[in-house]
């Protein structure tokens, strides 16, 4: 009917513009389904690499897997996925599985070369990771922007800083014989695993340092490198690691629930505490390393030793800053 408005048809030029805009949203020559699969694969591999970094941090005395997760920008999601494992099982598993795989691969692949580096060039080796930690701090301090900085936040910063720094001054216990444990010794391994899980969840608390203090770190490393990887005492080695794993999983879940609550209720105060733990762990790393490898103090007189130390520190800081820059750029792109 003449009086009624008929829907206007889009002109050919408008249709062409819409088609071109839709094409720009997808990579060239990649159908939408393939693009989604490609993004999922990239996300999976990225989380494997993140997991490897978290695992590597766990085996270096003074470093924390939680710190690495915070620096990589996945701390909240990691804690939330663990805390909500039974509530959102599929979603949590899809996120945690590649990270767990990466942790296993990272530890298996690098525990031996990192131990070699620590035994022969300890200060340069840890300086690389200190640089990574310091260079990644902006990814955490970004979350403190906006709003007033109250005195409670200063307390939240200073107490963890002092606690993390003081860890290195606790005397280490005698090394445990993991091949002569009784039933009580295996139960104690579960407790040690729970304590070690603090390092996976609480940034700045080093699980390897705690294991070192309790006399378990070196025996566990030797159990893996000198026995398990060479096919010797496999049954005992698997039993020891299984008990530790039970404790790690139980502690990891419990502490993740607590950290999720703190991040939800007191986000700025919690992040201040995280910064305090990370910064406080840095002097602890060097003190622990110097004390543990004191027999190598003769190397300190070589200027090249310190040149390499500084270069590795700068390399670590640069790598972290690049990751922070990339994460910020990606976040800006996603918010547009």
Short mmCIF file of C-alpha atoms in Angstrom, two decimals:
data_model
loop_
_atom_site.label_atom_id
_atom_site.label_comp_id
_atom_site.label_asym_id
_atom_site.label_seq_id
_atom_site.Cartn_x
_atom_site.Cartn_y
_atom_site.Cartn_z
CA UNK A 1 0.00 0.00 0.00
CA UNK A 2 1.18 3.46 -0.91
CA UNK A 3 0.82 4.97 2.59
CA UNK A 4 2.95 2.29 4.25
CA UNK A 5 6.74 2.47 4.43
CA UNK A 6 8.45 -0.35 2.64
CA UNK A 7 11.77 -1.58 4.15
CA UNK A 8 14.62 0.02 2.28
CA UNK A 9 16.99 -2.28 0.49
CA UNK A 10 20.65 -1.78 1.05
CA UNK A 11 22.45 -0.36 -1.92
CA UNK A 12 25.20 -2.45 -3.55
CA UNK A 13 27.86 -0.11 -2.12
CA UNK A 14 26.51 -0.58 1.43
CA UNK A 15 26.42 -4.35 1.00
CA UNK A 16 29.99 -4.30 -0.25
CA UNK A 17 31.18 -2.23 2.71
CA UNK A 18 29.51 -4.63 5.18
CA UNK A 19 31.07 -7.64 3.44
CA UNK A 20 34.52 -6.06 3.54
CA UNK A 21 34.12 -5.23 7.23
CA UNK A 22 33.16 -8.82 8.03
CA UNK A 23 36.12 -10.13 6.06
CA UNK A 24 38.51 -7.91 8.01
CA UNK A 25 37.36 -9.51 11.26
CA UNK A 26 38.72 -12.89 10.14
CA UNK A 27 42.30 -13.65 9.09
CA UNK A 28 42.64 -13.82 5.32
CA UNK A 29 41.67 -17.15 3.75
CA UNK A 30 40.73 -18.64 7.16
CA UNK A 31 37.05 -19.62 7.64
CA UNK A 32 35.44 -18.56 10.95
CA UNK A 33 35.53 -22.12 12.33
CA UNK A 34 39.23 -22.52 11.51
CA UNK A 35 39.98 -19.11 13.03
CA UNK A 36 38.30 -20.15 16.29
CA UNK A 37 40.25 -23.42 16.34
CA UNK A 38 43.49 -21.53 15.66
CA UNK A 39 42.79 -19.11 18.54
CA UNK A 40 42.06 -22.04 20.89
CA UNK A 41 45.30 -23.75 19.88
CA UNK A 42 47.31 -20.55 20.41
CA UNK A 43 45.63 -20.06 23.80
CA UNK A 44 46.41 -23.67 24.77
CA UNK A 45 50.08 -23.39 23.78
CA UNK A 46 50.39 -20.02 25.51
CA UNK A 47 49.11 -21.53 28.76
CA UNK A 48 51.53 -24.45 28.38
CA UNK A 49 54.40 -21.93 28.20
CA UNK A 50 52.99 -20.06 31.22
CA UNK A 51 52.78 -23.32 33.13
CA UNK A 52 56.39 -24.12 32.24
CA UNK A 53 57.47 -20.74 33.65
CA UNK A 54 55.53 -21.40 36.87
CA UNK A 55 57.10 -24.85 37.19
CA UNK A 56 60.62 -23.51 36.60
CA UNK A 57 60.12 -20.86 39.30
CA UNK A 58 59.17 -23.59 41.75
CA UNK A 59 62.54 -25.35 41.46
CA UNK A 60 64.68 -22.24 42.04
CA UNK A 61 65.23 -21.45 45.75
CA UNK A 62 63.76 -18.05 46.55
CA UNK A 63 61.32 -17.90 43.65
CA UNK A 64 57.58 -18.47 43.66
CA UNK A 65 55.28 -19.92 41.04
CA UNK A 66 52.60 -17.56 42.33
CA UNK A 67 54.86 -14.59 41.54
CA UNK A 68 55.29 -15.79 37.96
CA UNK A 69 51.52 -16.26 37.58
CA UNK A 70 50.95 -12.71 38.85
CA UNK A 71 53.62 -11.30 36.54
CA UNK A 72 52.13 -13.15 33.56
CA UNK A 73 48.71 -11.68 34.38
CA UNK A 74 46.93 -14.99 35.01
CA UNK A 75 47.02 -15.06 38.81
CA UNK A 76 43.36 -14.21 39.46
CA UNK A 77 42.16 -16.59 36.76
CA UNK A 78 44.43 -19.36 38.05
CA UNK A 79 43.26 -18.99 41.64
CA UNK A 80 39.62 -18.68 40.54
CA UNK A 81 39.83 -21.79 38.36
CA UNK A 82 41.25 -23.87 41.21
CA UNK A 83 38.76 -22.49 43.76
CA UNK A 84 35.81 -23.11 41.39
CA UNK A 85 37.03 -26.51 40.21
CA UNK A 86 33.88 -28.33 41.37
CA UNK A 87 31.53 -25.45 40.63
CA UNK A 88 32.66 -24.88 37.03
CA UNK A 89 34.50 -28.12 36.39
CA UNK A 90 34.78 -28.09 32.57
CA UNK A 91 35.79 -24.44 32.29
CA UNK A 92 38.34 -24.78 35.12
CA UNK A 93 39.87 -27.98 33.72
CA UNK A 94 40.22 -26.48 30.23
CA UNK A 95 42.21 -23.62 31.72
CA UNK A 96 44.24 -25.61 34.28
CA UNK A 97 45.15 -28.61 32.11
CA UNK A 98 47.63 -26.84 29.77
CA UNK A 99 49.17 -25.01 32.74
CA UNK A 100 49.68 -28.29 34.62
CA UNK A 101 51.12 -29.88 31.47
CA UNK A 102 53.49 -26.93 31.08
CA UNK A 103 54.60 -27.20 34.72
CA UNK A 104 55.46 -30.88 34.28
CA UNK A 105 57.29 -30.27 31.01
CA UNK A 106 59.13 -27.23 32.39
CA UNK A 107 60.36 -29.06 35.47
CA UNK A 108 61.29 -32.23 33.55
CA UNK A 109 63.12 -30.36 30.80
CA UNK A 110 64.95 -27.74 32.83
CA UNK A 111 65.52 -29.09 36.33
CA UNK A 112 68.87 -30.58 35.30
CA UNK A 113 70.31 -27.58 33.34
CA UNK A 114 69.09 -25.13 36.01
CA UNK A 115 70.77 -27.21 38.71
CA UNK A 116 73.97 -27.17 36.66
CA UNK A 117 73.72 -23.40 36.35
CA UNK A 118 73.12 -23.02 40.09
CA UNK A 119 76.00 -25.34 40.98
CA UNK A 120 78.57 -23.64 38.72
CA UNK A 121 77.30 -20.06 38.19
CA UNK A 122 74.71 -19.45 40.92
CA UNK A 123 74.60 -15.64 41.02
CA UNK A 124 74.26 -15.15 37.22
CA UNK A 125 71.62 -17.90 37.06
CA UNK A 126 69.39 -16.44 39.76
CA UNK A 127 69.97 -12.90 38.41
CA UNK A 128 68.22 -13.90 35.18
CA UNK A 129 65.12 -14.81 37.18
CA UNK A 130 65.39 -11.78 39.47
CA UNK A 131 65.37 -9.65 36.33
CA UNK A 132 62.27 -11.47 35.14
CA UNK A 133 60.57 -10.78 38.49
CA UNK A 134 61.46 -7.07 38.62
CA UNK A 135 60.62 -6.45 34.96
CA UNK A 136 57.19 -8.01 35.48
CA UNK A 137 56.22 -5.91 38.52
CA UNK A 138 54.33 -3.29 36.42
CA UNK A 139 51.79 -5.98 35.51
CA UNK A 140 50.87 -6.12 39.21
CA UNK A 141 51.25 -2.45 40.14
CA UNK A 142 48.86 -1.60 37.28
CA UNK A 143 46.12 -3.10 39.43
CA UNK A 144 46.84 -0.56 42.20
CA UNK A 145 46.13 2.50 40.08
CA UNK A 146 43.21 4.73 40.95
CA UNK A 147 41.84 5.56 44.35
CA UNK A 148 43.63 6.69 47.50
CA UNK A 149 46.59 4.81 48.95
CA UNK A 150 45.52 4.27 52.57
CA UNK A 151 47.74 3.32 55.51
CA UNK A 152 46.25 -0.18 55.54
CA UNK A 153 47.78 -0.77 52.12
CA UNK A 154 51.20 0.27 53.43
CA UNK A 155 50.86 -2.30 56.24
CA UNK A 156 49.75 -4.92 53.70
CA UNK A 157 52.91 -4.14 51.73
CA UNK A 158 55.48 -3.97 54.55
CA UNK A 159 54.55 -7.07 56.60
CA UNK A 160 54.83 -9.52 53.67
CA UNK A 161 58.00 -7.75 52.50
CA UNK A 162 59.60 -8.30 55.93
CA UNK A 163 58.31 -11.90 56.17
CA UNK A 164 59.65 -12.88 52.73
CA UNK A 165 63.03 -11.26 53.45
CA UNK A 166 63.31 -13.04 56.81
CA UNK A 167 62.82 -16.53 55.33
CA UNK A 168 66.44 -16.75 54.23
CA UNK A 169 67.69 -16.26 57.81
CA UNK A 170 65.88 -19.34 59.16
CA UNK A 171 68.51 -22.09 59.64
CA UNK A 172 68.04 -25.15 57.43
CA UNK A 173 67.36 -28.55 58.96
CA UNK A 174 69.48 -31.62 58.20
CA UNK A 175 68.76 -33.25 54.86
CA UNK A 176 66.16 -36.03 54.95
CA UNK A 177 66.90 -39.55 53.70
CA UNK A 178 63.99 -40.12 51.30
CA UNK A 179 64.95 -43.77 50.77
CA UNK A 180 64.69 -44.67 54.44
CA UNK A 181 61.26 -43.29 55.33
CA UNK A 182 58.79 -45.11 57.56
CA UNK A 183 54.98 -44.66 57.46
CA UNK A 184 55.22 -41.47 59.49
CA UNK A 185 57.81 -40.12 57.08
CA UNK A 186 55.43 -40.58 54.13
CA UNK A 187 52.63 -38.83 56.04
CA UNK A 188 55.04 -35.97 56.77
CA UNK A 189 55.71 -35.74 53.02
CA UNK A 190 52.02 -34.92 52.51
CA UNK A 191 52.33 -32.12 55.10
CA UNK A 192 55.48 -30.84 53.36
CA UNK A 193 53.53 -30.85 50.09
CA UNK A 194 50.82 -28.70 51.68
CA UNK A 195 53.48 -26.26 52.90
CA UNK A 196 55.09 -26.25 49.46
CA UNK A 197 51.74 -25.47 47.83
CA UNK A 198 51.91 -22.03 49.47
CA UNK A 199 54.56 -21.19 46.89
CA UNK A 200 52.29 -22.09 44.01
CA UNK A 201 49.48 -19.86 45.25
CA UNK A 202 51.00 -17.10 47.38
CA UNK A 203 53.29 -14.89 45.25
CA UNK A 204 56.70 -14.25 46.78
CA UNK A 205 56.69 -17.34 49.02
CA UNK A 206 59.23 -19.77 47.62
CA UNK A 207 58.31 -23.42 47.90
CA UNK A 208 61.84 -24.49 47.07
CA UNK A 209 63.18 -22.24 49.85
CA UNK A 210 60.70 -23.73 52.32
CA UNK A 211 61.75 -27.21 51.24
CA UNK A 212 65.38 -26.13 51.68
CA UNK A 213 64.67 -24.93 55.23
CA UNK A 214 62.98 -28.22 56.15
CA UNK A 215 65.79 -30.28 54.61
CA UNK A 216 63.79 -31.72 51.70
CA UNK A 217 64.88 -29.65 48.68
CA UNK A 218 68.25 -31.21 47.79
CA UNK A 219 67.09 -34.81 48.49
CA UNK A 220 64.04 -34.31 46.22
CA UNK A 221 66.15 -32.82 43.42
CA UNK A 222 68.65 -35.69 43.70
CA UNK A 223 65.81 -38.21 43.78
CA UNK A 224 64.60 -36.88 40.42
CA UNK A 225 67.94 -36.22 38.68
CA UNK A 226 70.08 -39.07 40.07
CA UNK A 227 67.47 -41.82 40.46
CA UNK A 228 64.13 -41.36 38.66
CA UNK A 229 65.53 -39.93 35.41
CA UNK A 230 68.07 -42.76 35.33
CA UNK A 231 65.51 -45.48 36.03
CA UNK A 232 66.87 -46.30 39.49
CA UNK A 233 64.69 -46.80 42.60
CA UNK A 234 61.65 -45.95 40.49
CA UNK A 235 59.08 -47.39 42.93
CA UNK A 236 60.36 -45.46 45.95
CA UNK A 237 60.80 -42.29 43.88
CA UNK A 238 57.22 -42.43 42.57
CA UNK A 239 55.91 -43.10 46.10
CA UNK A 240 57.73 -40.06 47.50
CA UNK A 241 56.59 -37.79 44.67
CA UNK A 242 53.01 -39.11 44.92
CA UNK A 243 52.81 -38.19 48.63
CA UNK A 244 54.18 -34.74 47.86
CA UNK A 245 51.66 -34.37 45.02
CA UNK A 246 48.72 -35.23 47.33
CA UNK A 247 49.82 -32.50 49.73
CA UNK A 248 50.40 -30.02 46.91
CA UNK A 249 46.94 -30.58 45.44
CA UNK A 250 45.17 -30.38 48.82
CA UNK A 251 47.03 -27.24 49.84
CA UNK A 252 46.73 -25.68 46.41
CA UNK A 253 42.95 -26.01 46.44
CA UNK A 254 42.52 -24.77 50.04
CA UNK A 255 44.81 -21.74 49.69
CA UNK A 256 43.29 -20.86 46.30
CA UNK A 257 39.85 -20.60 47.92
CA UNK A 258 41.31 -18.25 50.55
CA UNK A 259 43.15 -16.12 47.96
CA UNK A 260 40.06 -15.87 45.77
CA UNK A 261 38.09 -14.54 48.76
CA UNK A 262 40.83 -11.99 49.57
CA UNK A 263 41.09 -10.80 45.97
CA UNK A 264 37.32 -10.37 45.82
CA UNK A 265 36.87 -8.61 49.17
CA UNK A 266 40.17 -6.73 49.52
CA UNK A 267 41.69 -6.50 46.02
CA UNK A 268 44.03 -3.52 46.49
CA UNK A 269 45.27 -4.65 49.91
CA UNK A 270 45.87 -8.16 48.56
CA UNK A 271 47.84 -6.88 45.58
CA UNK A 272 49.90 -4.67 47.90
CA UNK A 273 50.73 -7.81 49.89
CA UNK A 274 51.67 -9.62 46.66
CA UNK A 275 54.07 -6.81 45.70
CA UNK A 276 55.55 -6.96 49.21
CA UNK A 277 56.11 -10.70 49.00
CA UNK A 278 57.77 -10.45 45.56
CA UNK A 279 60.06 -7.52 46.45
CA UNK A 280 60.95 -9.11 49.81
CA UNK A 281 61.86 -12.38 48.13
CA UNK A 282 64.54 -10.73 45.95
CA UNK A 283 67.17 -10.15 48.69
CA UNK A 284 66.22 -13.55 50.10
CA UNK A 285 67.13 -15.15 46.76
CA UNK A 286 70.64 -13.69 46.79
CA UNK A 287 71.30 -14.40 50.49
CA UNK A 288 70.13 -18.01 50.09
CA UNK A 289 72.20 -18.48 46.94
CA UNK A 290 75.40 -17.02 48.45
CA UNK A 291 75.02 -19.14 51.61
CA UNK A 292 74.22 -22.32 49.72
CA UNK A 293 77.07 -22.02 47.21
CA UNK A 294 79.66 -20.39 49.45
CA UNK A 295 82.39 -22.69 48.12
CA UNK A 296 82.18 -20.84 44.78
CA UNK A 297 83.01 -17.46 46.31
CA UNK A 298 86.34 -17.48 44.45
CA UNK A 299 84.43 -16.72 41.26
CA UNK A 300 83.35 -13.35 42.64
CA UNK A 301 86.78 -11.84 41.98
CA UNK A 302 86.38 -12.22 38.23
CA UNK A 303 84.97 -9.08 36.55
CA UNK A 304 83.47 -11.23 33.79
CA UNK A 305 81.40 -13.07 36.37
CA UNK A 306 79.69 -9.81 37.29
CA UNK A 307 79.40 -8.65 33.67
CA UNK A 308 77.50 -11.85 32.83
CA UNK A 309 75.41 -11.41 35.99
CA UNK A 310 74.35 -7.89 34.96
CA UNK A 311 73.69 -8.93 31.35
CA UNK A 312 71.48 -11.85 32.43
CA UNK A 313 69.63 -9.60 34.87
CA UNK A 314 68.97 -7.05 32.09
CA UNK A 315 67.92 -9.84 29.71
CA UNK A 316 65.39 -11.14 32.24
CA UNK A 317 64.03 -7.65 32.92
CA UNK A 318 63.74 -6.93 29.18
CA UNK A 319 61.86 -10.18 28.52
CA UNK A 320 59.38 -9.41 31.31
CA UNK A 321 58.87 -5.83 30.15
CA UNK A 322 58.15 -7.08 26.63
CA UNK A 323 55.55 -9.48 28.04
CA UNK A 324 53.97 -6.66 30.08
CA UNK A 325 53.91 -4.40 27.01
CA UNK A 326 52.31 -7.13 24.91
CA UNK A 327 49.70 -7.87 27.59
CA UNK A 328 48.78 -4.17 27.87
CA UNK A 329 48.50 -3.86 24.10
CA UNK A 330 46.31 -6.95 23.90
CA UNK A 331 44.08 -5.69 26.71
CA UNK A 332 43.60 -2.31 24.99
CA UNK A 333 42.73 -4.06 21.74
CA UNK A 334 40.15 -6.26 23.48
CA UNK A 335 38.49 -3.34 25.28
CA UNK A 336 37.97 -1.34 22.06
#
